[in-house]
Short mmCIF file of C-alpha atoms in Angstrom, two decimals:
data_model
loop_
_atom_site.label_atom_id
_atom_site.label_comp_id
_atom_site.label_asym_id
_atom_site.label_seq_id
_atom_site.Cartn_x
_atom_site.Cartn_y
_atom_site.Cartn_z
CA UNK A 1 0.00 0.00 0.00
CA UNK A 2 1.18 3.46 -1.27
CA UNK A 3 2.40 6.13 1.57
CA UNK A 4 3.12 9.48 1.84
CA UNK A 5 6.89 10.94 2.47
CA UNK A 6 6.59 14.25 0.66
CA UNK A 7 6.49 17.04 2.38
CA UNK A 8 4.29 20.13 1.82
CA UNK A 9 4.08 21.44 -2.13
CA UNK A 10 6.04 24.65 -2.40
CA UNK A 11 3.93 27.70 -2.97
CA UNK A 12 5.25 28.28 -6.21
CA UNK A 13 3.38 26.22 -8.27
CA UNK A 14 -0.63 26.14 -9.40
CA UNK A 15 -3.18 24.12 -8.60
CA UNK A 16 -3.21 23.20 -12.31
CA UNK A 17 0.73 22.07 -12.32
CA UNK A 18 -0.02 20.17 -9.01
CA UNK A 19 -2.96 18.44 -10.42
CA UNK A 20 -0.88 17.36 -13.57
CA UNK A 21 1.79 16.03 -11.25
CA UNK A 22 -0.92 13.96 -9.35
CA UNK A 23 -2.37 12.69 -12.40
CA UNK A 24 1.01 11.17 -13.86
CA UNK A 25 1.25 9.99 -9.81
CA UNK A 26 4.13 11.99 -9.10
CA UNK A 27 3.69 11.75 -5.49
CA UNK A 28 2.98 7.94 -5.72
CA UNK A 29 5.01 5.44 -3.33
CA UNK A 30 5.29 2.18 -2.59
CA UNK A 31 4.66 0.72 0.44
CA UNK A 32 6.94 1.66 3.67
CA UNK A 33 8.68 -1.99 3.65
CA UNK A 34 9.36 -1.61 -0.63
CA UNK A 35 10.49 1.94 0.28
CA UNK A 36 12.85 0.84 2.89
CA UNK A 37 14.27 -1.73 0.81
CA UNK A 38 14.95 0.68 -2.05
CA UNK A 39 16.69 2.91 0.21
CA UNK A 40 18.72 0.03 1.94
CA UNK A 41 19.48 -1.03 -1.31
CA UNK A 42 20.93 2.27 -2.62
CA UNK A 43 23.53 3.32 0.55
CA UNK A 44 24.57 -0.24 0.01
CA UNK A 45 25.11 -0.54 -3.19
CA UNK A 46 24.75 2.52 -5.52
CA UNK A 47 26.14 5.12 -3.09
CA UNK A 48 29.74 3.98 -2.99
CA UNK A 49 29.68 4.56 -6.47
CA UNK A 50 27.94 7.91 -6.77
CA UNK A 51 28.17 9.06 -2.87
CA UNK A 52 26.19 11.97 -3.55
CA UNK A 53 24.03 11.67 -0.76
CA UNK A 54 24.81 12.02 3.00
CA UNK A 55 23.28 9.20 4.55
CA UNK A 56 22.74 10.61 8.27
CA UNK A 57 21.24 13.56 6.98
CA UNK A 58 18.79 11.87 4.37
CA UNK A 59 17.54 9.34 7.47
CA UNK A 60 17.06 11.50 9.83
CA UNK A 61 14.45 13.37 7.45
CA UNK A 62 12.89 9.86 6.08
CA UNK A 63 11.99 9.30 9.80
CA UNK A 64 10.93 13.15 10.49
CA UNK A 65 6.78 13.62 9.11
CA UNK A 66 7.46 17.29 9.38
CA UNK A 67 11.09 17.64 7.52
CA UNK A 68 10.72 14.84 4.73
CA UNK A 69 13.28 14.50 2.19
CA UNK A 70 13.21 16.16 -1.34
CA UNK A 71 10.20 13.99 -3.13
CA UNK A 72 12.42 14.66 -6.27
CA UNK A 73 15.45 12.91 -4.97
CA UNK A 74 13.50 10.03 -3.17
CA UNK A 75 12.20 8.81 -6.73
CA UNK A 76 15.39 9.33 -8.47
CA UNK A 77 16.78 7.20 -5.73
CA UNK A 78 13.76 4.32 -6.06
CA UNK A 79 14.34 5.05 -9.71
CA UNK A 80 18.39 3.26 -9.43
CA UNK A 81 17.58 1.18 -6.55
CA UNK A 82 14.73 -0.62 -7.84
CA UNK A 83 16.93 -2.04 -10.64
CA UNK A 84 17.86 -4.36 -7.63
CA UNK A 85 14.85 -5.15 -5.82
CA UNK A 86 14.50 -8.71 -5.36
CA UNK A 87 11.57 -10.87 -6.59
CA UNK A 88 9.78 -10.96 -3.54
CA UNK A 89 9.47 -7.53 -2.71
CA UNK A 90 8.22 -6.21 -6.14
CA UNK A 91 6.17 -8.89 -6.63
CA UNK A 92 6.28 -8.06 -10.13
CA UNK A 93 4.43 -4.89 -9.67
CA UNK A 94 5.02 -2.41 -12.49
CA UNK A 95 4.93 0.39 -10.32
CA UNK A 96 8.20 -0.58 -8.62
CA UNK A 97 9.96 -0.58 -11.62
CA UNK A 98 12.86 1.79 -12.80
CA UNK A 99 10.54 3.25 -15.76
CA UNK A 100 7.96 3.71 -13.25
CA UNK A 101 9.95 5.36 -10.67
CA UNK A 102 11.95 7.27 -13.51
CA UNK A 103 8.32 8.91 -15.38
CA UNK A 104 7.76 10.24 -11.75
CA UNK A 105 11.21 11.82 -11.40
CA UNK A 106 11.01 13.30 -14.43
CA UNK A 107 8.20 15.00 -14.13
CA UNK A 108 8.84 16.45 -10.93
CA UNK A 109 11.87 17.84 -12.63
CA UNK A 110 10.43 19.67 -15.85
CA UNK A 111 7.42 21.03 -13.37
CA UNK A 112 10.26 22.59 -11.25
CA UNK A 113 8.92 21.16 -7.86
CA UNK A 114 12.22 21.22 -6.31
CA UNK A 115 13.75 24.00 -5.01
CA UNK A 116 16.68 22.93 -3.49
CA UNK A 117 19.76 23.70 -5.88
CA UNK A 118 21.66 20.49 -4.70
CA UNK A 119 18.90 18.27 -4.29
CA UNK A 120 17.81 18.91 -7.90
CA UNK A 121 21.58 18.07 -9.03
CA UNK A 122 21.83 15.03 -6.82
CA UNK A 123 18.69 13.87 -8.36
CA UNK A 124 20.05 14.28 -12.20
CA UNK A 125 22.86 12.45 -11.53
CA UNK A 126 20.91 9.98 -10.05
CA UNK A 127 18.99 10.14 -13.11
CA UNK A 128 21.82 9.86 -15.24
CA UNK A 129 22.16 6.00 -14.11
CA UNK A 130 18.41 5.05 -15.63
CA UNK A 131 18.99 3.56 -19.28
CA UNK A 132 16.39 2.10 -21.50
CA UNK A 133 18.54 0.73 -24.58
CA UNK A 134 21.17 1.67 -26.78
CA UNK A 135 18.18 4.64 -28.08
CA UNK A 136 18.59 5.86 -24.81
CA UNK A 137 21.60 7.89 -25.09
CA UNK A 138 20.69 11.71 -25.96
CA UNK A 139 17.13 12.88 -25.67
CA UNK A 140 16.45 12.42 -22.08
CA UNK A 141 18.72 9.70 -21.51
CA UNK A 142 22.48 9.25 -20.63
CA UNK A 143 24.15 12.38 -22.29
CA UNK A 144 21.31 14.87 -21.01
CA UNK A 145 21.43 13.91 -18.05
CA UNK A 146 24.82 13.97 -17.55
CA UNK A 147 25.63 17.48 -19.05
CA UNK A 148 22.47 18.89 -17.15
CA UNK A 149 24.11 17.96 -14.54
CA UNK A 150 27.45 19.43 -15.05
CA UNK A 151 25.64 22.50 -16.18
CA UNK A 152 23.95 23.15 -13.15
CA UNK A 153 26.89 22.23 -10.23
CA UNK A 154 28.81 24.91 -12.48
CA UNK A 155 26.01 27.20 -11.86
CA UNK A 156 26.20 26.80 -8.57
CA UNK A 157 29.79 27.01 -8.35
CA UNK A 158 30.45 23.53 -7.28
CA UNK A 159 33.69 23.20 -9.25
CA UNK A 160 35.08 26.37 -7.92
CA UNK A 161 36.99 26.58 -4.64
CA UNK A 162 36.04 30.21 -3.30
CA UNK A 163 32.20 29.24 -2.98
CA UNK A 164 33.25 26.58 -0.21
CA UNK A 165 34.29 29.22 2.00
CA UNK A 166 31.61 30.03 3.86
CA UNK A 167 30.02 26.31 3.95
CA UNK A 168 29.79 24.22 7.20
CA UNK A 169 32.02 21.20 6.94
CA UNK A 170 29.11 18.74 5.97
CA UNK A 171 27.87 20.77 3.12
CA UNK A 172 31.13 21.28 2.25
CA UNK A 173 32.42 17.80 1.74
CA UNK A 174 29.33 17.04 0.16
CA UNK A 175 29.63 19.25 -2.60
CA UNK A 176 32.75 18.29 -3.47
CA UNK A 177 31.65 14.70 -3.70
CA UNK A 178 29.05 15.79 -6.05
CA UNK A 179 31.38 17.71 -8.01
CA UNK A 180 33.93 14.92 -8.01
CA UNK A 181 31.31 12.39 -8.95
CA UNK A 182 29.71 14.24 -12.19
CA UNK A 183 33.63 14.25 -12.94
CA UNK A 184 33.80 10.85 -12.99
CA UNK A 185 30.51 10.13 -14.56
CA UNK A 186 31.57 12.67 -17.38
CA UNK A 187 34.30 10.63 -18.05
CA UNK A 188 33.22 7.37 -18.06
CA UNK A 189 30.45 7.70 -19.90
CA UNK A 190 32.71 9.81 -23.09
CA UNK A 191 35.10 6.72 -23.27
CA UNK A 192 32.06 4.52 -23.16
CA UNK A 193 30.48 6.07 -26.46
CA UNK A 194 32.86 7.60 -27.70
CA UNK A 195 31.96 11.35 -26.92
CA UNK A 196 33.35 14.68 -26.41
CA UNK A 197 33.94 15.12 -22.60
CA UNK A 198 32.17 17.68 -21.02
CA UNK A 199 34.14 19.15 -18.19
CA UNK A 200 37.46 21.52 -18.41
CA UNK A 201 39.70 20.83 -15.76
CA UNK A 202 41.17 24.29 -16.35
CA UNK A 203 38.19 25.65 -15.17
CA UNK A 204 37.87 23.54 -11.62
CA UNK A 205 39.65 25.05 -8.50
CA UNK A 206 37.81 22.61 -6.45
CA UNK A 207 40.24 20.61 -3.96
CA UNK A 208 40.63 16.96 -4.48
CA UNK A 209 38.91 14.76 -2.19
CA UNK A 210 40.84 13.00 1.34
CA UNK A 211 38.71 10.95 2.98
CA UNK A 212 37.60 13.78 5.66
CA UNK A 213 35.49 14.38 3.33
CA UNK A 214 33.47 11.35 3.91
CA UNK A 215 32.72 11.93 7.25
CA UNK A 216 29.03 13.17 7.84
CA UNK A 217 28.26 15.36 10.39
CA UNK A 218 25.12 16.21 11.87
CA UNK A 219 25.09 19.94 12.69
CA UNK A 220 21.70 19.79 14.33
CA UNK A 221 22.99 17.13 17.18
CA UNK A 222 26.25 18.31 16.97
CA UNK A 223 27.26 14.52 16.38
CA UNK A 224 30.22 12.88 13.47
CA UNK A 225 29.99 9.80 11.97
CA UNK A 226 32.22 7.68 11.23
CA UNK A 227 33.70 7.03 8.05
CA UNK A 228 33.31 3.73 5.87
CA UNK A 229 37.20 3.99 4.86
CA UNK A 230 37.29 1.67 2.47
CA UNK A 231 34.36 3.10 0.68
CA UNK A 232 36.06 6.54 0.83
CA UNK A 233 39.83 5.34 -0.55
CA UNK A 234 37.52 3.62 -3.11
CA UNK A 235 35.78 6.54 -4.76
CA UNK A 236 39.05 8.71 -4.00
CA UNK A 237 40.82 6.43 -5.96
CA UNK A 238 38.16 5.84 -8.68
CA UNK A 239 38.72 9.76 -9.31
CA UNK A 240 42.40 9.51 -9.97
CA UNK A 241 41.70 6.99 -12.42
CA UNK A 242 39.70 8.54 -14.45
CA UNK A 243 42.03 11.66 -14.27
CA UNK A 244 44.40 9.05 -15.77
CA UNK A 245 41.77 8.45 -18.71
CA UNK A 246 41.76 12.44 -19.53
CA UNK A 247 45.15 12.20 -21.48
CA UNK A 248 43.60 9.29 -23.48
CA UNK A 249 40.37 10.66 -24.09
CA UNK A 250 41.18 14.01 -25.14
CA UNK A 251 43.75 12.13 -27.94
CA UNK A 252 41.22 9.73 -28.43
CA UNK A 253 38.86 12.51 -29.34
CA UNK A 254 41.07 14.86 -30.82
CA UNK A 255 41.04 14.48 -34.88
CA UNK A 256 44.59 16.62 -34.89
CA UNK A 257 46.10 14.33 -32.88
CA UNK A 258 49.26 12.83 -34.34
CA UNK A 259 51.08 9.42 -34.43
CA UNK A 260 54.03 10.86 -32.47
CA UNK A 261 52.11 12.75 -30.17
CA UNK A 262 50.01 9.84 -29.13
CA UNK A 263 52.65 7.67 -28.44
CA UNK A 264 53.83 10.30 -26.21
CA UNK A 265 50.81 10.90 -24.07
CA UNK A 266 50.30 6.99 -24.37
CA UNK A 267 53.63 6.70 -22.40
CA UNK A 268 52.71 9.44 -20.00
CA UNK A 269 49.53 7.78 -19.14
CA UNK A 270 51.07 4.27 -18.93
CA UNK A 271 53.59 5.71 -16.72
CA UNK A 272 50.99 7.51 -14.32
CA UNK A 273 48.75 3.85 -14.24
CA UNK A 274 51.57 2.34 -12.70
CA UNK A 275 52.28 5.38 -10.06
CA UNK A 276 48.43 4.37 -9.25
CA UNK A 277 48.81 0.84 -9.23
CA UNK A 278 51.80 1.52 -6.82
CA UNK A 279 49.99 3.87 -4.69
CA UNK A 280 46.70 2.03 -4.54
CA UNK A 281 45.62 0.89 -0.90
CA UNK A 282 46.36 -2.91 -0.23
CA UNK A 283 42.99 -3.43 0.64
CA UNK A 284 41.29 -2.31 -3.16
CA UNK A 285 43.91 -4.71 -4.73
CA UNK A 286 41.44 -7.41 -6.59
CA UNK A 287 42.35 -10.57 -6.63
CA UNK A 288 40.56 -13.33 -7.62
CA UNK A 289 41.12 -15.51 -4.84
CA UNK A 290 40.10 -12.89 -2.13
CA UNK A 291 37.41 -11.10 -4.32
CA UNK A 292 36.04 -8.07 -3.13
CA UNK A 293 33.07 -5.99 -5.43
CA UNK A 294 34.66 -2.26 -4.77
CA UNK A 295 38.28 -3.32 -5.64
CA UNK A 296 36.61 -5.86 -8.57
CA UNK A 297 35.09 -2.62 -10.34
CA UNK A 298 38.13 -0.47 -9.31
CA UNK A 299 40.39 -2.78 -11.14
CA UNK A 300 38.22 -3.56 -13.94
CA UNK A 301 38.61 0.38 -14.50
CA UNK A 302 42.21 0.06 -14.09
CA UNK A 303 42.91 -2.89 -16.70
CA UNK A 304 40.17 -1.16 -19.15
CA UNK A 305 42.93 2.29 -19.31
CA UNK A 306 45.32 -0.02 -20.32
CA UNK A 307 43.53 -1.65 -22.99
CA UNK A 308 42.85 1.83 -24.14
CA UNK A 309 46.82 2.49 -23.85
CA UNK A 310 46.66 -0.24 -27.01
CA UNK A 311 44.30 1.58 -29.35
CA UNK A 312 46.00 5.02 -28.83
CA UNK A 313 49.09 3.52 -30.44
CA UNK A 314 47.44 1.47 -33.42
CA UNK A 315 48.76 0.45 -35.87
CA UNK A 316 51.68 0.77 -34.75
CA UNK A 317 51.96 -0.83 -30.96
CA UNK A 318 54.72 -2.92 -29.77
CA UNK A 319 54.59 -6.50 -29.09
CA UNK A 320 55.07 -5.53 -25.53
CA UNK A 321 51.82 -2.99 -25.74
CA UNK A 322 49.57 -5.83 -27.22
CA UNK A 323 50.51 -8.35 -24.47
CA UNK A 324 49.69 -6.24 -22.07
CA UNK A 325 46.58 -5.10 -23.70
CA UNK A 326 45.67 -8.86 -24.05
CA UNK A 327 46.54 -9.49 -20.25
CA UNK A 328 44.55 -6.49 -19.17
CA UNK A 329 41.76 -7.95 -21.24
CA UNK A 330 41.94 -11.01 -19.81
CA UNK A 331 41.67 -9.45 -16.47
CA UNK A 332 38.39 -7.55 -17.38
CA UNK A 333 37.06 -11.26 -18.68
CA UNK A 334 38.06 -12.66 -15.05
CA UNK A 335 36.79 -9.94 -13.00
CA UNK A 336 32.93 -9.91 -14.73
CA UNK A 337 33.25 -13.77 -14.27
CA UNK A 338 33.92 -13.47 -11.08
CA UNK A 339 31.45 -10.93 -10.20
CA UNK A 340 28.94 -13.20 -12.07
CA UNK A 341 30.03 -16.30 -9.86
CA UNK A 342 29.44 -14.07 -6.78
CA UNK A 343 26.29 -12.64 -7.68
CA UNK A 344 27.38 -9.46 -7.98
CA UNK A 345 27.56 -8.41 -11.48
CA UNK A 346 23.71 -6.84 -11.86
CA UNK A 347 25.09 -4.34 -8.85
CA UNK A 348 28.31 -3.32 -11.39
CA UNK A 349 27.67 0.12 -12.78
CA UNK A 350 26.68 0.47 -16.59
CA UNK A 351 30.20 2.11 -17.18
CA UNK A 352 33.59 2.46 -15.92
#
């Protein structure tokens, strides 16, 4: 049975747009034990990935009735989570499912319900997980959700260091998370398809992330929580990956790029990988025999770079380059299998 976690509509919209949003069951939910799941689900499993969202913070208000979280980020949570929901739970009720969750999301968006800045950005990139196909990559899919996103942190200021000034820790760290996670997303998803990236980093002053800025504090009880380290070195380290996969992409992209000048930055990025793989924490190491899912898609990042390493040097790659190209490939074929024998692989994100 459906509930009710919204809070009060904002006064800035009609009775006309609310009705419109009722009739395409904006505010719809499902039941408090499908709802719970969902959100279990996403800290667990989805957050690490994208942590976008400060736990504490977002609990506290699902158990407040009178300071409920952002109905617009709620169903673009559902709308990743319930990729995940077991069986049981969604009893193979349509309404539970991503597309459901996703219509809902979306219209809440283009009515301009929200009026939180950041809770309208964590909910795009939230949004920019849902994908219906391989049609699904411009007009309100992948791409526009990820350069909305980008779009509107940079109006905010997100990537620039002097609005942080005046934040309290919490907020603080959690913008730059946000910030550091549409960087990663904007990168991924470019050497995924192929695509122009997005982002300048000529134009980000932002710090880089320590793990401080994982820690979530609760200015209302004055309280800190602790930190899930290894979920913090994870995404720390997922970002200086992908600022290894900058030099590649933007040759990769590049149609003035030369032979010579691709061999170069192919070296330079080659070099930097194994800086990373030296300075990686022990405990994200994969290995097969002690698998682990964070390290598993951290190193299936890793060995995916140095496949790319390959192509920026055809057709004329050393013997040496195409081993290791076939090695790292090898890797990547281990790692899904693995995840696959574990369980696991359904929870992977689309791409890294």
């Amino acid at each position: 049975m459906a509930h009710s976690l919204a809070a009060p509509h904002p006064v800035h919209l009609d009775p006309l747009e609310l009705d419109i949003l009722n009739r395409r069951d904006a505010f719809g939910l499902p039941g408090r034990e499908i709802c719970d799941a969902l959100i279990e689900i996403f800290f667990s499993r989805v957050a690490p990935i994208l942590p976008v969202v400060n736990r504490h913070d977002f609990m506290r208000r699902y158990h407040d009735p009178a300071n409920r979280p952002s109905i617009l980020l709620l169903q673009a949570i559902f709308t990743v989570a319930s990729r995940f929901l077991t069986d049981n739970l969604s009893s193979g009720n349509s309404a539970n499912t991503p597309r459901a969750f996703y219509k809902k999301a979306k219209a809440l968006y283009d009515a301009g319900y929200e009026q939180d800045n950041i809770a309208v950005i964590q909910a795009v990139i939230l949004l920019g997980l849902y994908w219906d196909g391989l049609d699904d990559l411009v007009e309100n899919g992948i791409f526009y959700w990820s350069r909305l996103g980008t779009a509107l942190a940079q109006a905010e200021g997100l990537h620039q260091s002097e609005t942080y000034v005046d934040l309290d820790p919490s907020e603080s760290s959690l913008r730059k998370r946000i910030w550091w996670t549409l960087y990663t997303r904007d990168r991924s998803v470019a050497a995924a398809f192929g695509r122009p990236i997005h982002i300048n980093t000529d134009d980000c002053t932002v710090g880089e992330l320590t793990v401080t800025d994982f820690v979530e504090h609760d200015e209302y009880l004055q309280l800190e929580y602790p930190v899930d380290v290894t979920h913090a070195r994870f995404f720390i380290e997922y970002v200086k990956l992908c600022q290894l996969m900058d030099l590649g992409l933007c040759l990769k992209l590049s149609s003035r790029s030369t032979h010579d000048s691709r061999n170069a930055e192919a070296a330079q990025c080659e070099l930097g990988l194994n800086e990373w793989l030296v300075s990686c924490p022990a405990e994200l190491h994969w290995r097969q025999a002690r698998h682990s899912f964070l390290p598993a898609v951290l190193f299936s990042q890793f060995y995916t770079i140095v496949c790319q390493l390959q192509l920026l040097q055809e057709p004329c790659s050393s013997s040496e380059s195409q081993r290791s190209a076939f090695n790292a490939a090898s890797t990547v074929i281990s790692i899904l299998e693995t995840l696959q024998s574990h369980g696991e692989l359904r929870y992977a994100p689309s791409f890294t």
